[in-house]
mmCIF file of C-alpha atoms in Angstrom:
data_model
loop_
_atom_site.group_PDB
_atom_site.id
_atom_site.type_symbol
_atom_site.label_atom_id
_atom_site.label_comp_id
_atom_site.label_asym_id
_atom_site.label_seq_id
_atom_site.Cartn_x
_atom_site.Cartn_y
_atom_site.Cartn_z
ATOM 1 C CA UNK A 551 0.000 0.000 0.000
ATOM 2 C CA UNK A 552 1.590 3.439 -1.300
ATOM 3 C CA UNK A 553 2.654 5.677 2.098
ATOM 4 C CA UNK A 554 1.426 9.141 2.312
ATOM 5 C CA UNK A 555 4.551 10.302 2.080
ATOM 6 C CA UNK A 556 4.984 8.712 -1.013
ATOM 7 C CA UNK A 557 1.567 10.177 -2.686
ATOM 8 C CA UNK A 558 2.858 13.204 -1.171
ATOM 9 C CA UNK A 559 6.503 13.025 -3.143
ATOM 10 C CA UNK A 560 4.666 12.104 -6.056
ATOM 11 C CA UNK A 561 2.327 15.173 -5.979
ATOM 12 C CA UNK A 562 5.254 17.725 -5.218
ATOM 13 C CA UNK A 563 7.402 16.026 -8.499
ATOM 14 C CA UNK A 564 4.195 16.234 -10.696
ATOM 15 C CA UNK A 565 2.642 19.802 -9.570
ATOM 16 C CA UNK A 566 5.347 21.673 -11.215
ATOM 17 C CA UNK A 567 4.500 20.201 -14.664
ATOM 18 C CA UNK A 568 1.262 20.925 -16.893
ATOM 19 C CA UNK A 569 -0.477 17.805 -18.171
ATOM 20 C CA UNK A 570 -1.871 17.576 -21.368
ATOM 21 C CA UNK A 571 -5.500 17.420 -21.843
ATOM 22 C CA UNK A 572 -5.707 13.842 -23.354
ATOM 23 C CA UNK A 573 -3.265 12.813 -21.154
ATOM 24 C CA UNK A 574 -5.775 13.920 -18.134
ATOM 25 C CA UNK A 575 -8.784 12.552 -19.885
ATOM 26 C CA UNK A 576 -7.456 9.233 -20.048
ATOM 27 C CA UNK A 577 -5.942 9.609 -16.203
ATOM 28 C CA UNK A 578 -9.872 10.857 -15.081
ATOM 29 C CA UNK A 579 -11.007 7.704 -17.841
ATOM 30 C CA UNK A 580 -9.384 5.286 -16.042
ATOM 31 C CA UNK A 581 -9.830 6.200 -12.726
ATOM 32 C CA UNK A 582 -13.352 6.152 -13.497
ATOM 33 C CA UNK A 583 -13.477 2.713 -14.906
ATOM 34 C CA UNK A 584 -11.363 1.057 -12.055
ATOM 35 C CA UNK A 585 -13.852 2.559 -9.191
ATOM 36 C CA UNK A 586 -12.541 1.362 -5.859
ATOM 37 C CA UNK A 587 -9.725 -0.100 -7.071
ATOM 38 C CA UNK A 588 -8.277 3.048 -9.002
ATOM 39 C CA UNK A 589 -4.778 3.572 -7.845
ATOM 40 C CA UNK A 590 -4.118 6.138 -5.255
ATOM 41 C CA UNK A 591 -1.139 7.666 -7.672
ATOM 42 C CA UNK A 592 -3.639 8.439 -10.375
ATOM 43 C CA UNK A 593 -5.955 9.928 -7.934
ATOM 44 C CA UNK A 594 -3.180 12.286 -6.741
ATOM 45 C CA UNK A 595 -1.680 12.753 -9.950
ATOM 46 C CA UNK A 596 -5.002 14.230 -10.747
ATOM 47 C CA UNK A 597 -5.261 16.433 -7.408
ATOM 48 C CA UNK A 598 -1.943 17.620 -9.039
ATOM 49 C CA UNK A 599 -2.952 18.527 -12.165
ATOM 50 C CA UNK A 600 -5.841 20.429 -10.360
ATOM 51 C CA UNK A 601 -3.337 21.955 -7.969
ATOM 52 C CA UNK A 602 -1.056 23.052 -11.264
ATOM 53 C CA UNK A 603 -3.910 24.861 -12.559
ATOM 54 C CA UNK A 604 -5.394 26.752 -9.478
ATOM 55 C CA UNK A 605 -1.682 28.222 -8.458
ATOM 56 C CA UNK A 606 0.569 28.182 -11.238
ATOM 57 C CA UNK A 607 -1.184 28.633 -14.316
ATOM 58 C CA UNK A 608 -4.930 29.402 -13.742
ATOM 59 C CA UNK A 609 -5.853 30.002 -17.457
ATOM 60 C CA UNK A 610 -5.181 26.047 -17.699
ATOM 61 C CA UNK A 611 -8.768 25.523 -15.246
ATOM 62 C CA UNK A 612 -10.673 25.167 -17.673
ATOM 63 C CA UNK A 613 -8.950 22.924 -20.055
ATOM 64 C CA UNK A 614 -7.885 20.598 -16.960
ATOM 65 C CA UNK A 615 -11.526 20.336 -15.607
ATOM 66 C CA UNK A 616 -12.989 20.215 -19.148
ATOM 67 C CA UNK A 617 -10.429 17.053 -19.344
ATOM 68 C CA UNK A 618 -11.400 15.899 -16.176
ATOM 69 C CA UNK A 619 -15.350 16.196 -16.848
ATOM 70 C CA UNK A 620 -14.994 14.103 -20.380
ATOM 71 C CA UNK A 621 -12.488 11.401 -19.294
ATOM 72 C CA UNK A 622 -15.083 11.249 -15.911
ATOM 73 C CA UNK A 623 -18.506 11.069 -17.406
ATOM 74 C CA UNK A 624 -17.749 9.997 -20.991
ATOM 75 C CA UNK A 625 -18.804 12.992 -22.440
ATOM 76 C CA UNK A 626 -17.375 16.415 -23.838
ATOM 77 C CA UNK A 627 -18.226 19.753 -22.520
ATOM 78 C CA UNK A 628 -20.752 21.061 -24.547
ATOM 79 C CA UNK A 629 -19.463 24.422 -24.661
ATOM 80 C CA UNK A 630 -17.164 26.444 -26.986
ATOM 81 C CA UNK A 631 -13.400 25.512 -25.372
ATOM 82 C CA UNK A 632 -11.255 28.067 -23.169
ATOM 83 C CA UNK A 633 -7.725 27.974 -24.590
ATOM 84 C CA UNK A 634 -4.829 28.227 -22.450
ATOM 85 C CA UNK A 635 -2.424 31.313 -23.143
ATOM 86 C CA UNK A 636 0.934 30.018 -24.572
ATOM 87 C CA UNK A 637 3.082 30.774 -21.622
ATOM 88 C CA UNK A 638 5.292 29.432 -19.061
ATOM 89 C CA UNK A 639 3.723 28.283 -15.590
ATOM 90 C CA UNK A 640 4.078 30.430 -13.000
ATOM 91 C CA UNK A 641 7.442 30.697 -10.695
ATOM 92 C CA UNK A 642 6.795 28.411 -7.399
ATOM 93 C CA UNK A 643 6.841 31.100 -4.658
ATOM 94 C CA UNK A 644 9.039 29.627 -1.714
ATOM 95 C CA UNK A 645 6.764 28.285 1.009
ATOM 96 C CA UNK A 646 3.793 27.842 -0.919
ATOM 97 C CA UNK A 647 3.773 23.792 -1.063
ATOM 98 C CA UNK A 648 4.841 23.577 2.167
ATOM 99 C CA UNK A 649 1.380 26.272 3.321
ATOM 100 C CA UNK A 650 -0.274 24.026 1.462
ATOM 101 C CA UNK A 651 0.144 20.088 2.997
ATOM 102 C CA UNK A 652 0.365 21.842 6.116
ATOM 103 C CA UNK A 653 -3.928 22.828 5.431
ATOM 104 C CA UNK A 654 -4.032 19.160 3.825
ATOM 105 C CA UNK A 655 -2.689 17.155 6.523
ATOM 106 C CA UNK A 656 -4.574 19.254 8.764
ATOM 107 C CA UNK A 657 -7.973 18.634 7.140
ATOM 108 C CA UNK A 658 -6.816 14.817 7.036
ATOM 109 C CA UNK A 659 -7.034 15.062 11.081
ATOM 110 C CA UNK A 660 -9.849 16.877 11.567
ATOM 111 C CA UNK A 661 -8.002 20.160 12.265
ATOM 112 C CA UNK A 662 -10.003 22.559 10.681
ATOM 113 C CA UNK A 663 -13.340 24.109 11.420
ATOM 114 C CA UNK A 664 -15.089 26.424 9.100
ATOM 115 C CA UNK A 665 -13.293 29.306 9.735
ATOM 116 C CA UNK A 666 -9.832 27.976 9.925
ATOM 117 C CA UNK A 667 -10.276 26.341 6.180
ATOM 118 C CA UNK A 668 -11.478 29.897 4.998
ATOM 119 C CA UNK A 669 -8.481 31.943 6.804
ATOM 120 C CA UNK A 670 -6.285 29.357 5.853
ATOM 121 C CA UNK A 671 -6.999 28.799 2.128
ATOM 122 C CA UNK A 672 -7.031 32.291 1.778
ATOM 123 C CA UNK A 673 -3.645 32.857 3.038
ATOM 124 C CA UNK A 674 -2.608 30.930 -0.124
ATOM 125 C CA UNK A 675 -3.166 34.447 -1.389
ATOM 126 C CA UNK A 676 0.150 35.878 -0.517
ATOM 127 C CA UNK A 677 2.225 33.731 -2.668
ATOM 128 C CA UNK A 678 0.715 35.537 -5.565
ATOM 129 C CA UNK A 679 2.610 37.971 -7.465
ATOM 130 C CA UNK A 680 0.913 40.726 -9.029
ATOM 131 C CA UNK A 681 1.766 39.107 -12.348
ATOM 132 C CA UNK A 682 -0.105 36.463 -11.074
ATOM 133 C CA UNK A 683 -2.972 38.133 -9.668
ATOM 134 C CA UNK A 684 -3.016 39.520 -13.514
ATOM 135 C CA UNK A 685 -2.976 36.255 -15.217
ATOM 136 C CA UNK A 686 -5.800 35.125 -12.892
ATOM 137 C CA UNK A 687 -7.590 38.313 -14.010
ATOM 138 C CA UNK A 688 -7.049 37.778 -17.323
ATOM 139 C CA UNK A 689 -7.942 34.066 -17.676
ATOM 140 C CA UNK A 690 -11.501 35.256 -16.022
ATOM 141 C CA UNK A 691 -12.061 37.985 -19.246
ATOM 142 C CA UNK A 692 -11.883 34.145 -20.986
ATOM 143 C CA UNK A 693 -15.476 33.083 -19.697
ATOM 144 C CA UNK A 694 -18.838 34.101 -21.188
ATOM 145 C CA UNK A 695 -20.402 37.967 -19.670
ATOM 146 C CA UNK A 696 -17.395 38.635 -17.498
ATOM 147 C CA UNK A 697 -16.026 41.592 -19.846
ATOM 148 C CA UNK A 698 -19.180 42.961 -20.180
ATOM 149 C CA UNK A 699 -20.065 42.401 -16.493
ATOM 150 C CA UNK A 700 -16.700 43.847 -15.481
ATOM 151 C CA UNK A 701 -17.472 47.381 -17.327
ATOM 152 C CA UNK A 702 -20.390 48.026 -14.879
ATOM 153 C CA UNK A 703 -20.416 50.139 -11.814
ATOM 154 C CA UNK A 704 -19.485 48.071 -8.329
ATOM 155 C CA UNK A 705 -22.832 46.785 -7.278
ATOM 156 C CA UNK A 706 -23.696 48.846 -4.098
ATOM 157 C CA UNK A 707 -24.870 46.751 -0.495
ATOM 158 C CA UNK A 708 -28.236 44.782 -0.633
ATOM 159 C CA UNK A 709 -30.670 45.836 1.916
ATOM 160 C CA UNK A 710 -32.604 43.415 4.023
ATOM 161 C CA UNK A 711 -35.474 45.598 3.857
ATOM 162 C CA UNK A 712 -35.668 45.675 0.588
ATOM 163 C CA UNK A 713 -35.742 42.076 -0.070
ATOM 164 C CA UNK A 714 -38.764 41.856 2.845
ATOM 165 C CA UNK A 715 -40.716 44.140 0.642
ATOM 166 C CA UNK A 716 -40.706 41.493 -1.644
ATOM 167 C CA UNK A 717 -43.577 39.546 -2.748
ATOM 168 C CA UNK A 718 -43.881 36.062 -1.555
ATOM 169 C CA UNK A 719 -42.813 33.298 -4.327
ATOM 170 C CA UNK A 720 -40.285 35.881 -5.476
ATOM 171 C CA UNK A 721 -36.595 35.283 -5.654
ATOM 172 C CA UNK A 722 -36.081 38.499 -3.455
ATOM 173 C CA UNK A 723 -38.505 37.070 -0.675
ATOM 174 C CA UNK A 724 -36.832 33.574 -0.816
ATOM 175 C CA UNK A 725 -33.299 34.840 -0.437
ATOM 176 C CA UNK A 726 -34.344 37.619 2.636
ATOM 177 C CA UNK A 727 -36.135 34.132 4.155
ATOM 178 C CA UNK A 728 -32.639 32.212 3.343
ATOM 179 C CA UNK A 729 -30.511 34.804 5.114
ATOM 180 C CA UNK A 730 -32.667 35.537 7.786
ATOM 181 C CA UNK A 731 -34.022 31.850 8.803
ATOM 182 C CA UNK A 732 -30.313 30.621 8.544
ATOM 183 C CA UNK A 733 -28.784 33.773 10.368
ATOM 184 C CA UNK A 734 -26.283 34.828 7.579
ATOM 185 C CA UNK A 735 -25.207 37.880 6.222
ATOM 186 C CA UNK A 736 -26.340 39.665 3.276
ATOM 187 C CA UNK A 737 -22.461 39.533 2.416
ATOM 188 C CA UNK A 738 -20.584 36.950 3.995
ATOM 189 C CA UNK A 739 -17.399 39.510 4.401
ATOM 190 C CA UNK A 740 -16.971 42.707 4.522
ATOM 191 C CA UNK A 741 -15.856 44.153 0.888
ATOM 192 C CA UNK A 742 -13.554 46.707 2.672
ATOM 193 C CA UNK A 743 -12.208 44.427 5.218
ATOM 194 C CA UNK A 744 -10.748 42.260 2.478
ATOM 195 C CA UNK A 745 -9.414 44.896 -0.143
ATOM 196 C CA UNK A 746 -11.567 43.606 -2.973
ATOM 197 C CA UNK A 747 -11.871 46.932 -4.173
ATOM 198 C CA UNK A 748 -7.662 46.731 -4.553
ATOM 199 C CA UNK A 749 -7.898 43.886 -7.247
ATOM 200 C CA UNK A 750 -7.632 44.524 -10.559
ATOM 201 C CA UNK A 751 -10.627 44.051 -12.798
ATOM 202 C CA UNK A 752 -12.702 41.820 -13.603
ATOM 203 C CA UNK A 753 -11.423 40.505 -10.281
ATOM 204 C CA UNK A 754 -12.693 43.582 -8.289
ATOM 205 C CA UNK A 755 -16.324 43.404 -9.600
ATOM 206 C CA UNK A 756 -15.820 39.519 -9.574
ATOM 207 C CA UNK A 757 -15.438 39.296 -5.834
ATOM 208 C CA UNK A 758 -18.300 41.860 -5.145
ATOM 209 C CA UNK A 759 -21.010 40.823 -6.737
ATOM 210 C CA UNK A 760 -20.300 36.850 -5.812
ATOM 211 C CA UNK A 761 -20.236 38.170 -2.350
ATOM 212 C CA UNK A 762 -23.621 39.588 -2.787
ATOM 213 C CA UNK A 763 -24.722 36.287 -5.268
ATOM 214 C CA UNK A 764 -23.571 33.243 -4.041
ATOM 215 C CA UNK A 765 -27.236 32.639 -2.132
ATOM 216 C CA UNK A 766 -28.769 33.487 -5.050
ATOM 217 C CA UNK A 767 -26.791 31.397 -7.283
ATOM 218 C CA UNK A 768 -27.970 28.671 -5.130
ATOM 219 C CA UNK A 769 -31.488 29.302 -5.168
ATOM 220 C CA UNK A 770 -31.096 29.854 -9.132
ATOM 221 C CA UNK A 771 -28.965 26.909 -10.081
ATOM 222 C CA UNK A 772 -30.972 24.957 -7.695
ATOM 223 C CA UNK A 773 -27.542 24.329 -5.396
ATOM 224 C CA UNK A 774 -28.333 23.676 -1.509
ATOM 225 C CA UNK A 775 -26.889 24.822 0.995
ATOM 226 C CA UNK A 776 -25.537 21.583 2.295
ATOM 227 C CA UNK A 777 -21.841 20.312 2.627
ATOM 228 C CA UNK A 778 -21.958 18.057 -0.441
ATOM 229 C CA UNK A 779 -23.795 21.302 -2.834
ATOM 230 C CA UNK A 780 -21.330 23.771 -1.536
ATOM 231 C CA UNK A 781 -18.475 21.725 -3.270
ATOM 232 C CA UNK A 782 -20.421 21.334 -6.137
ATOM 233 C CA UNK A 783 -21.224 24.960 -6.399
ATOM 234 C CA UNK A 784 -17.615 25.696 -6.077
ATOM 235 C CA UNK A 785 -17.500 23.449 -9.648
ATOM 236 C CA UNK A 786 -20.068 25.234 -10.784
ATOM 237 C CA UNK A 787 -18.600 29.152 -10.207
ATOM 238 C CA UNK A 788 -14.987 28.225 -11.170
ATOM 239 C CA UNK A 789 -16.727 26.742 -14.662
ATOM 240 C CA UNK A 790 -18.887 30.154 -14.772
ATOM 241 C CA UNK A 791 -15.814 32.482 -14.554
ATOM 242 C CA UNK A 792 -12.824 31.024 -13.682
ATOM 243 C CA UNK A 793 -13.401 31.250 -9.976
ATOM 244 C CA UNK A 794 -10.038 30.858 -8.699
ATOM 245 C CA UNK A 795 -10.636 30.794 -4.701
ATOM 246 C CA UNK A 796 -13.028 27.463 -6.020
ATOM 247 C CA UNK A 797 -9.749 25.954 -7.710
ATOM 248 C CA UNK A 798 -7.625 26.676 -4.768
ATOM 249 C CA UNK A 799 -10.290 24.770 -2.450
ATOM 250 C CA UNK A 800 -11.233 21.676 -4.964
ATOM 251 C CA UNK A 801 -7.541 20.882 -5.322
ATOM 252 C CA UNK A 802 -6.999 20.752 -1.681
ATOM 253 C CA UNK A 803 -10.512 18.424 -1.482
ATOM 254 C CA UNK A 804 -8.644 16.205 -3.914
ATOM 255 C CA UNK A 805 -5.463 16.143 -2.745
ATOM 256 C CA UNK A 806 -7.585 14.500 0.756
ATOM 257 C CA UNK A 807 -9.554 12.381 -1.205
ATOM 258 C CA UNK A 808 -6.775 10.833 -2.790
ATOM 259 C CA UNK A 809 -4.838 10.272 0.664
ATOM 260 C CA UNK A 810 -8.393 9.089 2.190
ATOM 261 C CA UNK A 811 -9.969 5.651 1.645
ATOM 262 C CA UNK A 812 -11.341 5.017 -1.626
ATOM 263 C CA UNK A 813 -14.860 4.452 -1.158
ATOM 264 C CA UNK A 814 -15.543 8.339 -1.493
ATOM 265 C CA UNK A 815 -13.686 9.450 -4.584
ATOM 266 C CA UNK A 816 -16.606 8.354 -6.657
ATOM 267 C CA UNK A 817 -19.090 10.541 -5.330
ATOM 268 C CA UNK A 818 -16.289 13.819 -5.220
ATOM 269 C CA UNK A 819 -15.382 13.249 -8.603
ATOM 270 C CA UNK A 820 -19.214 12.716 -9.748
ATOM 271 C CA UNK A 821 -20.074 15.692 -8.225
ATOM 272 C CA UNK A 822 -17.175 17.542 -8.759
ATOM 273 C CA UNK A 823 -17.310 17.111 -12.547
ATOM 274 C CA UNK A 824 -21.433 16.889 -12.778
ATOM 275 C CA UNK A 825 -21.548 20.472 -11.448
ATOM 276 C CA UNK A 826 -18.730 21.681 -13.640
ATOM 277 C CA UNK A 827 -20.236 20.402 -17.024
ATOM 278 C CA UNK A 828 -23.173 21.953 -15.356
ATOM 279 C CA UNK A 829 -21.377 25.361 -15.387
ATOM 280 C CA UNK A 830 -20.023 25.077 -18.354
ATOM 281 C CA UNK A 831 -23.328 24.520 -20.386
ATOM 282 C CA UNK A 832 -25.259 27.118 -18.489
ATOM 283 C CA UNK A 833 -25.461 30.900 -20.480
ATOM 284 C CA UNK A 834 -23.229 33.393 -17.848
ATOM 285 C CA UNK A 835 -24.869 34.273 -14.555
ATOM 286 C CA UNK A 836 -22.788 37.009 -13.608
ATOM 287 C CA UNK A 837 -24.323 39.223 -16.030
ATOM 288 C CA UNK A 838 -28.231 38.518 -14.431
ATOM 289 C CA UNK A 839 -29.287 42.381 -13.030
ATOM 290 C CA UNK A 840 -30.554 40.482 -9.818
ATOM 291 C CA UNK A 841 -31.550 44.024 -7.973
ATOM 292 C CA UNK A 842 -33.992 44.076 -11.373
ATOM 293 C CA UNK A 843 -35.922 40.715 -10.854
ATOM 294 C CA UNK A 844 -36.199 40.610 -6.999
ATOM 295 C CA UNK A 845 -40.088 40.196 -7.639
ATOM 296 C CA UNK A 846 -39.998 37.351 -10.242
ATOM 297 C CA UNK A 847 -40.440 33.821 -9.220
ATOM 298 C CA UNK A 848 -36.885 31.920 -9.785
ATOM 299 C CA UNK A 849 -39.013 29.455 -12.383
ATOM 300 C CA UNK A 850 -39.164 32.785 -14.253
ATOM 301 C CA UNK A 851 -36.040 34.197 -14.003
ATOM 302 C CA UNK A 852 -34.378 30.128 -15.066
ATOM 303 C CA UNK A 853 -36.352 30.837 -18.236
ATOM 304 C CA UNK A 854 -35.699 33.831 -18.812
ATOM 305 C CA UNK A 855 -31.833 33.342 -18.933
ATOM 306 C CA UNK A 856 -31.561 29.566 -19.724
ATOM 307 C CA UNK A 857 -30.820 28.052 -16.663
ATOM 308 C CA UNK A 858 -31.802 24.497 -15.557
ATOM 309 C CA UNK A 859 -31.321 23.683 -11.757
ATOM 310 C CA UNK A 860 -28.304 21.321 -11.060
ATOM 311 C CA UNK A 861 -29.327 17.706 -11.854
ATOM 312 C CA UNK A 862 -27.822 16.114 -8.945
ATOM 313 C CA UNK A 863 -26.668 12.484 -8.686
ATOM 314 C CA UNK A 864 -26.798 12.451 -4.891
ATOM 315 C CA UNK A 865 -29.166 13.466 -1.839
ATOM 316 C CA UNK A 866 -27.945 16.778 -0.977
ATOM 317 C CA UNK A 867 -27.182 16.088 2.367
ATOM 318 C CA UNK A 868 -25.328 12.576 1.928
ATOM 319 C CA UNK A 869 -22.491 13.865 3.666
ATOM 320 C CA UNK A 870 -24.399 15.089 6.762
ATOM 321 C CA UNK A 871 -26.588 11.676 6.693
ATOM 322 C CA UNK A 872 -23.838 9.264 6.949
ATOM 323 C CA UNK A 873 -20.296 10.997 6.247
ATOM 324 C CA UNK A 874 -20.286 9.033 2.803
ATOM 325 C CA UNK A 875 -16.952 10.689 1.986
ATOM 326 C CA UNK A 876 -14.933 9.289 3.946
ATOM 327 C CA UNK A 877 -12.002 10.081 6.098
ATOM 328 C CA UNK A 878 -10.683 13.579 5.812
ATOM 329 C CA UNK A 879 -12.841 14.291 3.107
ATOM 330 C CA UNK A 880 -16.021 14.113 5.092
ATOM 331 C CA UNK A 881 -14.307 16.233 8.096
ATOM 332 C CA UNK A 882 -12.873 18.804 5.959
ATOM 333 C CA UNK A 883 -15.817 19.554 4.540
ATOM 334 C CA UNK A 884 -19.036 19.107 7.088
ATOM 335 C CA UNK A 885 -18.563 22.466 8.368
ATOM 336 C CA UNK A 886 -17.711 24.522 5.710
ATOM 337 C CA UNK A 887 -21.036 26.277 4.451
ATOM 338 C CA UNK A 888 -19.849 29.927 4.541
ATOM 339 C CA UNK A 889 -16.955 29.772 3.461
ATOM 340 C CA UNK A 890 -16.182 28.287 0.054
ATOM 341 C CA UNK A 891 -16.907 31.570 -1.776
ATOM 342 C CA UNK A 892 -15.887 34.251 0.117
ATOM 343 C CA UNK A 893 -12.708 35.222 -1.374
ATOM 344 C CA UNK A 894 -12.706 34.926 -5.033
ATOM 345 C CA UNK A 895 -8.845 35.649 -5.127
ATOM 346 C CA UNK A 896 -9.608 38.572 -2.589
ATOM 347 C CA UNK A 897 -6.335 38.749 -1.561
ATOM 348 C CA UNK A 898 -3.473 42.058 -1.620
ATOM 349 C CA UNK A 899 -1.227 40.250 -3.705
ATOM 350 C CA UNK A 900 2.416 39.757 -2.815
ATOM 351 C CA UNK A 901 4.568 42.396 -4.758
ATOM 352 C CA UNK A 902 7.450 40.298 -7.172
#
């Protein structure tokens, strides 16, 4: 049986190197066909590959998951392809890898509450360069509505009352009743607190408006707000616009799941790649003037801009239920709610 250690020397000689896509196809192929008895070095050669794309090269996200979706499900992305640029990964900052087990061995033990995975993850932030913080912002101009999105005026706060003035059945009333019955905040941080207004666009309107949206992308894309939906909705952002903080998180979730007993990988990669081909096939939701259809029923407002609700393969709350991913899957996970989309690369980026 292959040491962690060993998966763990495998994933720092591989992270450092892109894989091609039909390379990872076949990898995700395989993987898939073997079930249970899929090698743990192709399920961290894949966390890799995910972990290559989230911090080194982030234009490569969408190729890798697109590769990762067809060699997983057995079908391509039916969507127009996002094209790498033709450029060198990024340089390794010193101390990033290192940051980075230290979170995953963590999350293998339990370590980490809600909170900690947020502050933690986000820390990642400071090994970014401001040419990398760039490239991130670039790669998002890539995706479908984010340049026009982008030219708009920061969206200004949401008021509770407003949404209470809202009829009942509307999307307004059902996301004041979300916030309220759950005790959450309109926005889960505070824009100024975390400098989002520093980032360069599209990153800057990015990270605003998915502080305001990420309820209502749920209630839209028909996402719950359980352990097992909040990874898939960070699948289904990072396929919407790039999402970066998403690719950060989802390679850390697979670097556990491929250290963790098998049985779970399944069900992460199903839903992983489910809710990205999901993403991917749905017309941009960034650009949806949600302060303009507060009174419209969410039926309405899927027609209106071509959105079916997530077709999920699982009961949303498997993980709560009975842990079904197990090991430190299950425990990094089962509290995050909060916390997978607060900081959308909202980060002061490290200076080169």
């Amino acid at each position: 049986m292959t040491s962690q250690e060993d998966l763990k020397a495998r994933f720092l000689r591989s992270v450092e190197k892109p894989v091609g896509r039909e390379a990872l196809t076949h990898l995700a192929q395989s993987c898939r066909s073997a079930g249970k008895r899929a090698a743990p070095e192709d399920h961290m050669d894949i966390a890799a590959a995910l972990a290559h794309a989230a911090f080194l090269a982030p234009d490569r996200t969408a190729e890798a998951y697109d590769a990762v979706a067809e060699g997983w499900t057995g079908r391509a992305v039916k969507a127009a392809p996002i094209e790498p640029f033709d450029r060198a990964p990024e340089p390794v900052p010193v101390g990033l890898w290192d940051e980075y087990w230290g979170i995953v061995e963590d999350g293998l033990a339990g370590k980490l509450d809600a909170l900690a995975i947020t502050q933690r993850t986000a820390s990642l932030g400071k090994y970014f360069t401001d040419q990398a913080t760039a490239r991130i912002g670039e790669m998002a101009h890539s995706f479908e509505g984010v340049t026009e999105a982008a030219a708009r005026d920061i969206p200004e706060l949401i008021s509770l009352s407003t949404l209470a003035a809202c009829p009942q059945g509307s999307l307004g009333r059902e996301f004041h009743d979300l916030i309220v019955d759950n005790k959450f905040d309109l926005e889960v941080l505070d824009r100024s607190e975390i400098s989002v207004q520093e980032l360069p666009q599209p990153l800057a309107y990015l990270n605003t408006r998915m502080l305001q949206a990420h309820d209502l992308w749920h209630i839209t894309a028909g996402y719950e707000t359980t352990s097992l939906h909040e990874i898939a909705i960070s699948a289904f952002q990072m396929a919407q616009f790039g999402h970066n903080y998403s690719a950060q998180f989802l390679s850390i979730t697979a670097v556990i799941s491929a250290l963790s007993p098998p049985g779970g990988y399944p069900i992460l990669m199903d839903t992983i790649t489910s809710a990205w081909v999901h993403g991917r096939e749905t017309p941009s939701m960034i650009l949806i003037p949600w302060e303009e259809v507060w009174h419209e029923p969410v039926e309405t407002i899927r027609q209106n801009y071509g959105i079916q609700p997530y077709d999920r393969l699982y009961p949303a709350d498997l993980i709560e239920k009975v842990g079904t991913l197990s090991g430190g899957v299950s425990l990094f996970v089962s509290s995050l709610r909060r916390n997978l989309m607060a900081l959308t690369g909202a980060f002061t980026p490290r200076r080169a």
